[in-house]
PDB file of C-alpha atoms in Angstrom:
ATOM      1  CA  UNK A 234      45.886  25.304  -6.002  1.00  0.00           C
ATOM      2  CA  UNK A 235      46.682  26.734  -2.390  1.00  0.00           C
ATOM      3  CA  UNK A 236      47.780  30.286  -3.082  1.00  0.00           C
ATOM      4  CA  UNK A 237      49.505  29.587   0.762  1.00  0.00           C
ATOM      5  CA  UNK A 238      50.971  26.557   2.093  1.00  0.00           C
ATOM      6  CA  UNK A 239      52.122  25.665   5.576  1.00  0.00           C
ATOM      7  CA  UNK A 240      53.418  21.823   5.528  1.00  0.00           C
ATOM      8  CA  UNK A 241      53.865  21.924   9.549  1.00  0.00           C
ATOM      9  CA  UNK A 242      51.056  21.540  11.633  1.00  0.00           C
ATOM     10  CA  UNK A 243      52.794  21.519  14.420  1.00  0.00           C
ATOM     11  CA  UNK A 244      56.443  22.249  15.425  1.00  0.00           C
ATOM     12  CA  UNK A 245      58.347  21.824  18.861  1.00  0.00           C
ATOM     13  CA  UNK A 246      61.463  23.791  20.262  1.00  0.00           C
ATOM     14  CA  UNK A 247      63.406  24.349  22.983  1.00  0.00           C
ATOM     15  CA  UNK A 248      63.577  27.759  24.720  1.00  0.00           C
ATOM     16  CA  UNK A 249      66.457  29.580  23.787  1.00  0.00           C
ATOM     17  CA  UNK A 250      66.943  27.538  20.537  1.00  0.00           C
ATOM     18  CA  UNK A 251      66.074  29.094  17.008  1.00  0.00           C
ATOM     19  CA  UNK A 252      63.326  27.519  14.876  1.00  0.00           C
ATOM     20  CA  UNK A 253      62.179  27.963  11.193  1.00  0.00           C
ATOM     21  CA  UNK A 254      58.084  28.361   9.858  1.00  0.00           C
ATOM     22  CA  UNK A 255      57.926  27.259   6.644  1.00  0.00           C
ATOM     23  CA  UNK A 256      55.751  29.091   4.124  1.00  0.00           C
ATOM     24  CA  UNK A 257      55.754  28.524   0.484  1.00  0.00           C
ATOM     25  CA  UNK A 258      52.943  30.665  -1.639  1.00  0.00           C
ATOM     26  CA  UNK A 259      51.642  30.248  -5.256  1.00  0.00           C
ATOM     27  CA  UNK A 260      51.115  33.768  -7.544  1.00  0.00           C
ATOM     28  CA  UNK A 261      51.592  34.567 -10.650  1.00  0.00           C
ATOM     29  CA  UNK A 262      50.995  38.372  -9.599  1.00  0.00           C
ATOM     30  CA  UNK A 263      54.659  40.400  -9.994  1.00  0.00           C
ATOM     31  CA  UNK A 264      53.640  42.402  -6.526  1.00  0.00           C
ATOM     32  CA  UNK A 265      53.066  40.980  -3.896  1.00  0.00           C
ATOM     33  CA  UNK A 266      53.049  41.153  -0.258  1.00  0.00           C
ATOM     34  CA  UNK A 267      53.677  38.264   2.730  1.00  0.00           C
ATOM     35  CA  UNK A 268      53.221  38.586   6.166  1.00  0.00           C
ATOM     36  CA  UNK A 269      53.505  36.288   9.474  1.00  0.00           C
ATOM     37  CA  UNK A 270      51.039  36.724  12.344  1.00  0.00           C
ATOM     38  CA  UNK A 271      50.778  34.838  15.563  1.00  0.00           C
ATOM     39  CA  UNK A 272      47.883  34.046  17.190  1.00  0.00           C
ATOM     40  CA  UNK A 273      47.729  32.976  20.929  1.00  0.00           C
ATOM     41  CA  UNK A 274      45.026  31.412  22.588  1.00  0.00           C
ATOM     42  CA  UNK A 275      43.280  34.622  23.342  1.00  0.00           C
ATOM     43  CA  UNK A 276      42.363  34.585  19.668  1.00  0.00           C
ATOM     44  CA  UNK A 277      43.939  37.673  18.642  1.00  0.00           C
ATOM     45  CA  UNK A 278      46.383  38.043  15.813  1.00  0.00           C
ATOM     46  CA  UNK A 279      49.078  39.541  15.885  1.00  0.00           C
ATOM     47  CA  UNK A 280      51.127  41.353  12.974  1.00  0.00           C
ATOM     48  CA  UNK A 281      54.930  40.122  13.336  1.00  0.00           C
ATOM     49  CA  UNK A 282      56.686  40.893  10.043  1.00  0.00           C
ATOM     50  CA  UNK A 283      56.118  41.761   6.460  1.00  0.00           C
ATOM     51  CA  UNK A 284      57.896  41.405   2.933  1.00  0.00           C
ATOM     52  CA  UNK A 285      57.267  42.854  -0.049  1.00  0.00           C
ATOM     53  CA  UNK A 286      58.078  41.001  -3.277  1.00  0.00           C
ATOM     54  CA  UNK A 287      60.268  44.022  -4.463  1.00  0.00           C
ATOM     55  CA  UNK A 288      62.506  43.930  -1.292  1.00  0.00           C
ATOM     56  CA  UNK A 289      65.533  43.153  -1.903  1.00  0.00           C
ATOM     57  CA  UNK A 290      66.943  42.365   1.491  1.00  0.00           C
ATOM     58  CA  UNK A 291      64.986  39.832   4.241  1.00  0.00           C
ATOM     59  CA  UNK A 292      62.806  41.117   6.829  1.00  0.00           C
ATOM     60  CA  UNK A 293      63.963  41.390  10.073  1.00  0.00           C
ATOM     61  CA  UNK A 294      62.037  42.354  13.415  1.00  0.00           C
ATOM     62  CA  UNK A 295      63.479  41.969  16.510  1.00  0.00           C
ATOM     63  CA  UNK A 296      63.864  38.055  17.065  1.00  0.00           C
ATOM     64  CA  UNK A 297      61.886  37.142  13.653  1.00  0.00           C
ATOM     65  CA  UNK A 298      63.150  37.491  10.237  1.00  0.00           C
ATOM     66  CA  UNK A 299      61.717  36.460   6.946  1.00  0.00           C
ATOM     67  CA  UNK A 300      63.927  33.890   5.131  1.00  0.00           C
ATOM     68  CA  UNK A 301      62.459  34.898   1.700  1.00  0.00           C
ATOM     69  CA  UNK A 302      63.391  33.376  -1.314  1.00  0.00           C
ATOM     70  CA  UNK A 303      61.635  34.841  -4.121  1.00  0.00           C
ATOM     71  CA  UNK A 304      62.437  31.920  -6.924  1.00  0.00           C
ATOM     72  CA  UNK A 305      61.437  29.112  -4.882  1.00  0.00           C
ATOM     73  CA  UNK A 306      58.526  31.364  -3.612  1.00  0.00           C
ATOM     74  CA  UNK A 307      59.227  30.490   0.356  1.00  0.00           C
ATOM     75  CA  UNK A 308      58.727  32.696   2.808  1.00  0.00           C
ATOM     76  CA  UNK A 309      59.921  31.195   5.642  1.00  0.00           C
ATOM     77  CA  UNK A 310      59.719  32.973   9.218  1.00  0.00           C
ATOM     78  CA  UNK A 311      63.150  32.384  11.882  1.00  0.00           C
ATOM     79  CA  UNK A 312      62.123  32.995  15.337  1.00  0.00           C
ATOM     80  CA  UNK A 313      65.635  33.196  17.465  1.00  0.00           C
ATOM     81  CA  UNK A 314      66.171  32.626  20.821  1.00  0.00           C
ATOM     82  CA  UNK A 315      62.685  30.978  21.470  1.00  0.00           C
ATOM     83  CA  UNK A 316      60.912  31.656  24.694  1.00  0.00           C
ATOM     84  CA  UNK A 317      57.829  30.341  26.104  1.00  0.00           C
ATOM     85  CA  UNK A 318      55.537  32.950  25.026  1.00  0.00           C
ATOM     86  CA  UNK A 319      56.056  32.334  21.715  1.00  0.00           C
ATOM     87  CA  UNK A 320      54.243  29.259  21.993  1.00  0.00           C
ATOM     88  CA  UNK A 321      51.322  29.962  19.734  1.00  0.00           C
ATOM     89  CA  UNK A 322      49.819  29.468  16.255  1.00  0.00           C
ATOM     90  CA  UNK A 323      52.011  30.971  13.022  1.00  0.00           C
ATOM     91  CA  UNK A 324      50.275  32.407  10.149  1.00  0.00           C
ATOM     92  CA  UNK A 325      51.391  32.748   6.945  1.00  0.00           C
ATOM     93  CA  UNK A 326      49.550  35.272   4.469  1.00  0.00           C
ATOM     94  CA  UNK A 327      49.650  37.006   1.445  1.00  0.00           C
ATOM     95  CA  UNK A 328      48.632  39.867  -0.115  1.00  0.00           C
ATOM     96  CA  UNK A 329      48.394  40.023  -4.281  1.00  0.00           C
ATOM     97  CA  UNK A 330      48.767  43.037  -6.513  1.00  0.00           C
ATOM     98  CA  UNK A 331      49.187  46.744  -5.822  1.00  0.00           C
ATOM     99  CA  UNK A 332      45.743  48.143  -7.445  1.00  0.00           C
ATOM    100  CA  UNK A 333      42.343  46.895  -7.572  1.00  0.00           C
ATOM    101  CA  UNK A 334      42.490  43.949  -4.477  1.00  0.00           C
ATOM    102  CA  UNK A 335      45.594  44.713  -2.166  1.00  0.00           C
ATOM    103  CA  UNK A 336      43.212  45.109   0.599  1.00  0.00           C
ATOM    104  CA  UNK A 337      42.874  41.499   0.885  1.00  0.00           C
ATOM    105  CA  UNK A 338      44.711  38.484   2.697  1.00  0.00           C
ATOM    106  CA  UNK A 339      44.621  35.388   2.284  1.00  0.00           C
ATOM    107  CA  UNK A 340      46.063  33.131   4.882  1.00  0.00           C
ATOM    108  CA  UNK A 341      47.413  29.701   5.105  1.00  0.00           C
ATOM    109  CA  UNK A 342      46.328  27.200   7.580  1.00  0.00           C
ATOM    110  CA  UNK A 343      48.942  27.357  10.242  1.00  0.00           C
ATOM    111  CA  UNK A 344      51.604  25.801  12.345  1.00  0.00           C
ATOM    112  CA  UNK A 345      51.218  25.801  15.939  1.00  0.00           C
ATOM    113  CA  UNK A 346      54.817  26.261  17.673  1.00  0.00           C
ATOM    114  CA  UNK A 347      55.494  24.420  21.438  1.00  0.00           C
ATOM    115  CA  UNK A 348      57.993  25.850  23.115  1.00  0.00           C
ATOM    116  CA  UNK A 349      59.119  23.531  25.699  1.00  0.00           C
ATOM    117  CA  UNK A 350      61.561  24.676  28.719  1.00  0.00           C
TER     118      UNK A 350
ATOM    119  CA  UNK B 257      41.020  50.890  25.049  1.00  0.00           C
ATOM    120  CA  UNK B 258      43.513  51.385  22.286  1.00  0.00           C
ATOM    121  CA  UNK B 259      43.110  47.783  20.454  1.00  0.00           C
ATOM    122  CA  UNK B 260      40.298  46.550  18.081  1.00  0.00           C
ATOM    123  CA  UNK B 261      37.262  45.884  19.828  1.00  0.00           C
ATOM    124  CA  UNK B 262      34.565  42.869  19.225  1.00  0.00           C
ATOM    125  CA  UNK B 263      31.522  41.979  20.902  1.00  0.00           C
ATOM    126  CA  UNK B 264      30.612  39.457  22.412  1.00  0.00           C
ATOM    127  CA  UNK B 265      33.038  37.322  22.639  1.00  0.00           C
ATOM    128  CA  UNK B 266      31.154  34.541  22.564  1.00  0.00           C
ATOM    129  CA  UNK B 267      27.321  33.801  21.069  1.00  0.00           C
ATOM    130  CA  UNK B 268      25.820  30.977  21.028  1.00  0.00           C
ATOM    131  CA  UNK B 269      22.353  30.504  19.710  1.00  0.00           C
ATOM    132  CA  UNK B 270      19.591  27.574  17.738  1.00  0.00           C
ATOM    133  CA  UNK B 271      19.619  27.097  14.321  1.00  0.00           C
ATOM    134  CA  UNK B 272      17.445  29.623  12.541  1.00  0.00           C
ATOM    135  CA  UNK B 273      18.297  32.342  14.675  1.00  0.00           C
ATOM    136  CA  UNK B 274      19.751  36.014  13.952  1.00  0.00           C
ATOM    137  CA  UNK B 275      22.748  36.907  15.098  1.00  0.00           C
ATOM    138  CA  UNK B 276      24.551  40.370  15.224  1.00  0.00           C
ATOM    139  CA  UNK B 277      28.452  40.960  15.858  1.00  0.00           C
ATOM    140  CA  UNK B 278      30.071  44.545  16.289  1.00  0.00           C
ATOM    141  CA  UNK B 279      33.227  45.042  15.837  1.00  0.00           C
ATOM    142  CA  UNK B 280      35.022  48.642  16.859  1.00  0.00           C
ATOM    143  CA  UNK B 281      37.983  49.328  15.067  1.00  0.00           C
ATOM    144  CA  UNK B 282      40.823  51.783  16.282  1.00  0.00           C
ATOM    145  CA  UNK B 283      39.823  55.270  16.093  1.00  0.00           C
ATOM    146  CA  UNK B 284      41.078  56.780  12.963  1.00  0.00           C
ATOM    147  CA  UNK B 285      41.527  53.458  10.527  1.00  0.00           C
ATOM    148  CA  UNK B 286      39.364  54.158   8.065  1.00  0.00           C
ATOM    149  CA  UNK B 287      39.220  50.511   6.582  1.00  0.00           C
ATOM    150  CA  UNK B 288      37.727  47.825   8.438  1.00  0.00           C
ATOM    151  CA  UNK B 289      37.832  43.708   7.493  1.00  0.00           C
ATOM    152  CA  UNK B 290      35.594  40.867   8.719  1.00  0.00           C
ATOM    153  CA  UNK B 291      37.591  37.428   8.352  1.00  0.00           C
ATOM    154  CA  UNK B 292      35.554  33.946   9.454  1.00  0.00           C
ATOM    155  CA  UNK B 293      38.127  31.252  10.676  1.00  0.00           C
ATOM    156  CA  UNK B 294      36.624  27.706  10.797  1.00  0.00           C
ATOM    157  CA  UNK B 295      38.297  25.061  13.172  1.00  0.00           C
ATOM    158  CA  UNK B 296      41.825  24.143  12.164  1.00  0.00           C
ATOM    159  CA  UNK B 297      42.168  27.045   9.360  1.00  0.00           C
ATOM    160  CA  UNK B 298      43.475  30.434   8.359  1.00  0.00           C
ATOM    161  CA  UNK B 299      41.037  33.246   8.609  1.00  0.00           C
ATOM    162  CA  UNK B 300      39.610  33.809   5.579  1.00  0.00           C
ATOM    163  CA  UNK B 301      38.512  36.982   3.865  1.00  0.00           C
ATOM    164  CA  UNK B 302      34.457  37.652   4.207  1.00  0.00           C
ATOM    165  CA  UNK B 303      34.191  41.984   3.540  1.00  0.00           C
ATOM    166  CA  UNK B 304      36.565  45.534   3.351  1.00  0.00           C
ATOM    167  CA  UNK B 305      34.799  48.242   3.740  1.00  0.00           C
ATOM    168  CA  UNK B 306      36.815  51.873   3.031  1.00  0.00           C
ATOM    169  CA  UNK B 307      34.616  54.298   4.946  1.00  0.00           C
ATOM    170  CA  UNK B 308      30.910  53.692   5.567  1.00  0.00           C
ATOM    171  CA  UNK B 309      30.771  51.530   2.139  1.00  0.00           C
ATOM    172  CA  UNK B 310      31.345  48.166   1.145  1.00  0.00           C
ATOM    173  CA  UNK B 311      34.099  48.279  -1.218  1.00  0.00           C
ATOM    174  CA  UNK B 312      34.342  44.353  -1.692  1.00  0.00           C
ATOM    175  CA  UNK B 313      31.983  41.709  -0.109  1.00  0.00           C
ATOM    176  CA  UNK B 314      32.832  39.524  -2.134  1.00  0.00           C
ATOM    177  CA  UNK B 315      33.831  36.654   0.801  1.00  0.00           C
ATOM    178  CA  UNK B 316      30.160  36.677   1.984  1.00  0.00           C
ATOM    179  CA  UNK B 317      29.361  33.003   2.024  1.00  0.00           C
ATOM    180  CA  UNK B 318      25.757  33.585   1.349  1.00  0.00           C
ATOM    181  CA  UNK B 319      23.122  36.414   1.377  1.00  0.00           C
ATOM    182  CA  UNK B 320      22.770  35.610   4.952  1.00  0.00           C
ATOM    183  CA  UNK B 321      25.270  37.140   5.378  1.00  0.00           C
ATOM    184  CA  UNK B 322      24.984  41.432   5.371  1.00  0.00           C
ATOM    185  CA  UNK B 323      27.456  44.152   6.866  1.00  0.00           C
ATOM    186  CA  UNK B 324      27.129  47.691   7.831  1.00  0.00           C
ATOM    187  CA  UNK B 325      29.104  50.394   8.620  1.00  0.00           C
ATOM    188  CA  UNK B 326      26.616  53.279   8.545  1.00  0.00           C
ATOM    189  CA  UNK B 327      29.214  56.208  10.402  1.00  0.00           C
ATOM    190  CA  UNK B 328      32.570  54.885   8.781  1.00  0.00           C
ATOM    191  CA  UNK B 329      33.346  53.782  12.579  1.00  0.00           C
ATOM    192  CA  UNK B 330      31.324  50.469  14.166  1.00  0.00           C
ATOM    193  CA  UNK B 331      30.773  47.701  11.784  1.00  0.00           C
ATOM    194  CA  UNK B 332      28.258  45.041  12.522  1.00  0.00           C
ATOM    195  CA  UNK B 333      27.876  41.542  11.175  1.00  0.00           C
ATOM    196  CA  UNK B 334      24.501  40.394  10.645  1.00  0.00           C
ATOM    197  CA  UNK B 335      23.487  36.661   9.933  1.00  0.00           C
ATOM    198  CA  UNK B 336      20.096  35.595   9.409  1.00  0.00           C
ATOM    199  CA  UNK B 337      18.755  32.045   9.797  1.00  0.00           C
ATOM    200  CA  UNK B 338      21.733  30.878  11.162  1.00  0.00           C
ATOM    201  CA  UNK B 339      23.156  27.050  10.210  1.00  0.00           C
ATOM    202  CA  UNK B 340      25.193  24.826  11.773  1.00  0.00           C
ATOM    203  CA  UNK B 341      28.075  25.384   9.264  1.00  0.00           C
ATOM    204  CA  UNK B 342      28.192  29.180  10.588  1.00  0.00           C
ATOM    205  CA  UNK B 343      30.063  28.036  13.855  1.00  0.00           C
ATOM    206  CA  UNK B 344      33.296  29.970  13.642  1.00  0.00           C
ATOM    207  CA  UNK B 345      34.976  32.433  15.245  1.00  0.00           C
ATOM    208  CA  UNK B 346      34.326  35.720  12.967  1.00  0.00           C
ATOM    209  CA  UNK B 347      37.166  38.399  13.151  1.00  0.00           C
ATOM    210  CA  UNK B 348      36.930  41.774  12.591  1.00  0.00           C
ATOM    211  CA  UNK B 349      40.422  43.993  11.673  1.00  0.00           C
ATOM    212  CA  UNK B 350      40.764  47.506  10.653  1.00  0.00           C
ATOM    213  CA  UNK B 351      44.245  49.221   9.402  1.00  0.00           C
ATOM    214  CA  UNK B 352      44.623  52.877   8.402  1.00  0.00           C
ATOM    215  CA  UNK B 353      44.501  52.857   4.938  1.00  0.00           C
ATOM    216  CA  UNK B 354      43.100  49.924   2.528  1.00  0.00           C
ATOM    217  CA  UNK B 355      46.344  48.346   1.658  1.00  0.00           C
ATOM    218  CA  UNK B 356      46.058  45.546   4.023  1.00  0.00           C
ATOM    219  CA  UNK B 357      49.355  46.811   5.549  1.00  0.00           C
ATOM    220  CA  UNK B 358      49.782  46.272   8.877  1.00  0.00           C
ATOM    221  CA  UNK B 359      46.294  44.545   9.910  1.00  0.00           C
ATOM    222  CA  UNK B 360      45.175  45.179  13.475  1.00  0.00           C
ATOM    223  CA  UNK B 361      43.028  42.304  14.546  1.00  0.00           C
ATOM    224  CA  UNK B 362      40.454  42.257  17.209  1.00  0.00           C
ATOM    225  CA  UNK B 363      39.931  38.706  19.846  1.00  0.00           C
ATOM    226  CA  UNK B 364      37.253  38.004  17.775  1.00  0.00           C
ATOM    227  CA  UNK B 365      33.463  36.723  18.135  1.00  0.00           C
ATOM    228  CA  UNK B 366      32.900  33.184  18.980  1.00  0.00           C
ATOM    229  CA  UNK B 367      30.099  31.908  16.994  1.00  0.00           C
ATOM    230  CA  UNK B 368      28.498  28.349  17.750  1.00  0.00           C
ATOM    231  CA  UNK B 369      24.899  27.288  16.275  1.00  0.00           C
ATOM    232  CA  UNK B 370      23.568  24.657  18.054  1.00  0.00           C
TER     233      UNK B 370
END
């Protein structure tokens, strides 16, 4: 099974207007970590937000937060106020465990965001 | 500057071949991660090292495939006889400690095997 699933390929928005990444993950690990990273066309990724499976409240960073629901294992990332530079590729990716291999990510396949103006 | 750094950018070389990628992480992150990310999908997780050693290498497709780290700084990739199915763009990250916290990613190396 896909320990990281991202059922959008591709998503479109309009500047200004909010849009949701979905993320739904598969572990039977209690902790756990999940992260979002974007990745432009310059290749690079970039770190955007993180939650750990013991947090009690969402994530929040600037204009992204981390819809997490822990029972339905979603992990969802809200981008508000869109702009045109966020048009890029969304990762989703998670880390397993707290010992032995928390070094390690494994990512889903992404969902490339449009933002049109 | 500041930011992970990966050379080259881009390779591309015959089948058969040997390639090298070095990667230079931030100064002071002692752990350092080579990701591969095929066409169309996540990155996905080739060697940590923690220092100059290999701690897992356990993504290496192949032994092809070899990594070094010999001053706990640089890292370079090395693939022998180079296939086809090696096209990918190979990323290199580092972070300051081993928890795969906050991963700091470089542009990456564009590999294509003709």
């Amino acid at each position: 099974a896909q320990k990281i699933t991202q059922t959008q390929p591709g998503m479109f928005v309009q500047e200004k207007e909010a849009v949701t990444l979905d993320c739904t993950y598969d572990t039977s690990d209690p902790s756990y970590g999940l992260f979002w990273y974007k990745q432009p066309s310059s290749g690079e990724m970039i770190f955007l937000i993180y939650q750990g499976s013991y947090d009690q409240q969402n994530a929040t960073e600037g204009r992204y937060s981390l819809n997490f629901q822990k029972a339905r294992k979603s992990a969802n990332l809200v981008i508000s106020a869109s702009q045109l530079g966020d048009s890029a590729m969304y990762f989703c990716a998670m880390r397993e465990g707290d010992g032995g291999s928390n070094y390690k990510l494994t990512f889903g396949k992404g969902t490339l965001l449009t933002v049109n103006p | 500057g500041a930011g992970v750094s990966q050379t080259p950018s881009n390779k591309v070389t015959e089948k058969g071949k040997y390639v090298e990628l070095r990667c230079d992480p931030i100064s002071g992150h002692t752990a350092l991660y080579w990701y591969r990310q095929s066409l169309g999908q996540g990155p996905e997780f080739l060697i940590y090292f923690q220092g100059t050693g290999a701690a897992d290498d356990s993504g290496l497709p192949n032994d092809r495939f070899f990594a070094v780290r010999p001053e706990g700084s640089v890292s370079t990739l090395k693939i022998q006889r180079t296939e086809r199915g090696d096209s990918a763009v190979y990323l290199c990250a580092s972070s300051f400690d081993g928890r795969a916290g906050e991963l700091f990613f470089g542009e990456g190396s564009r590999l294509t095997v003709l």
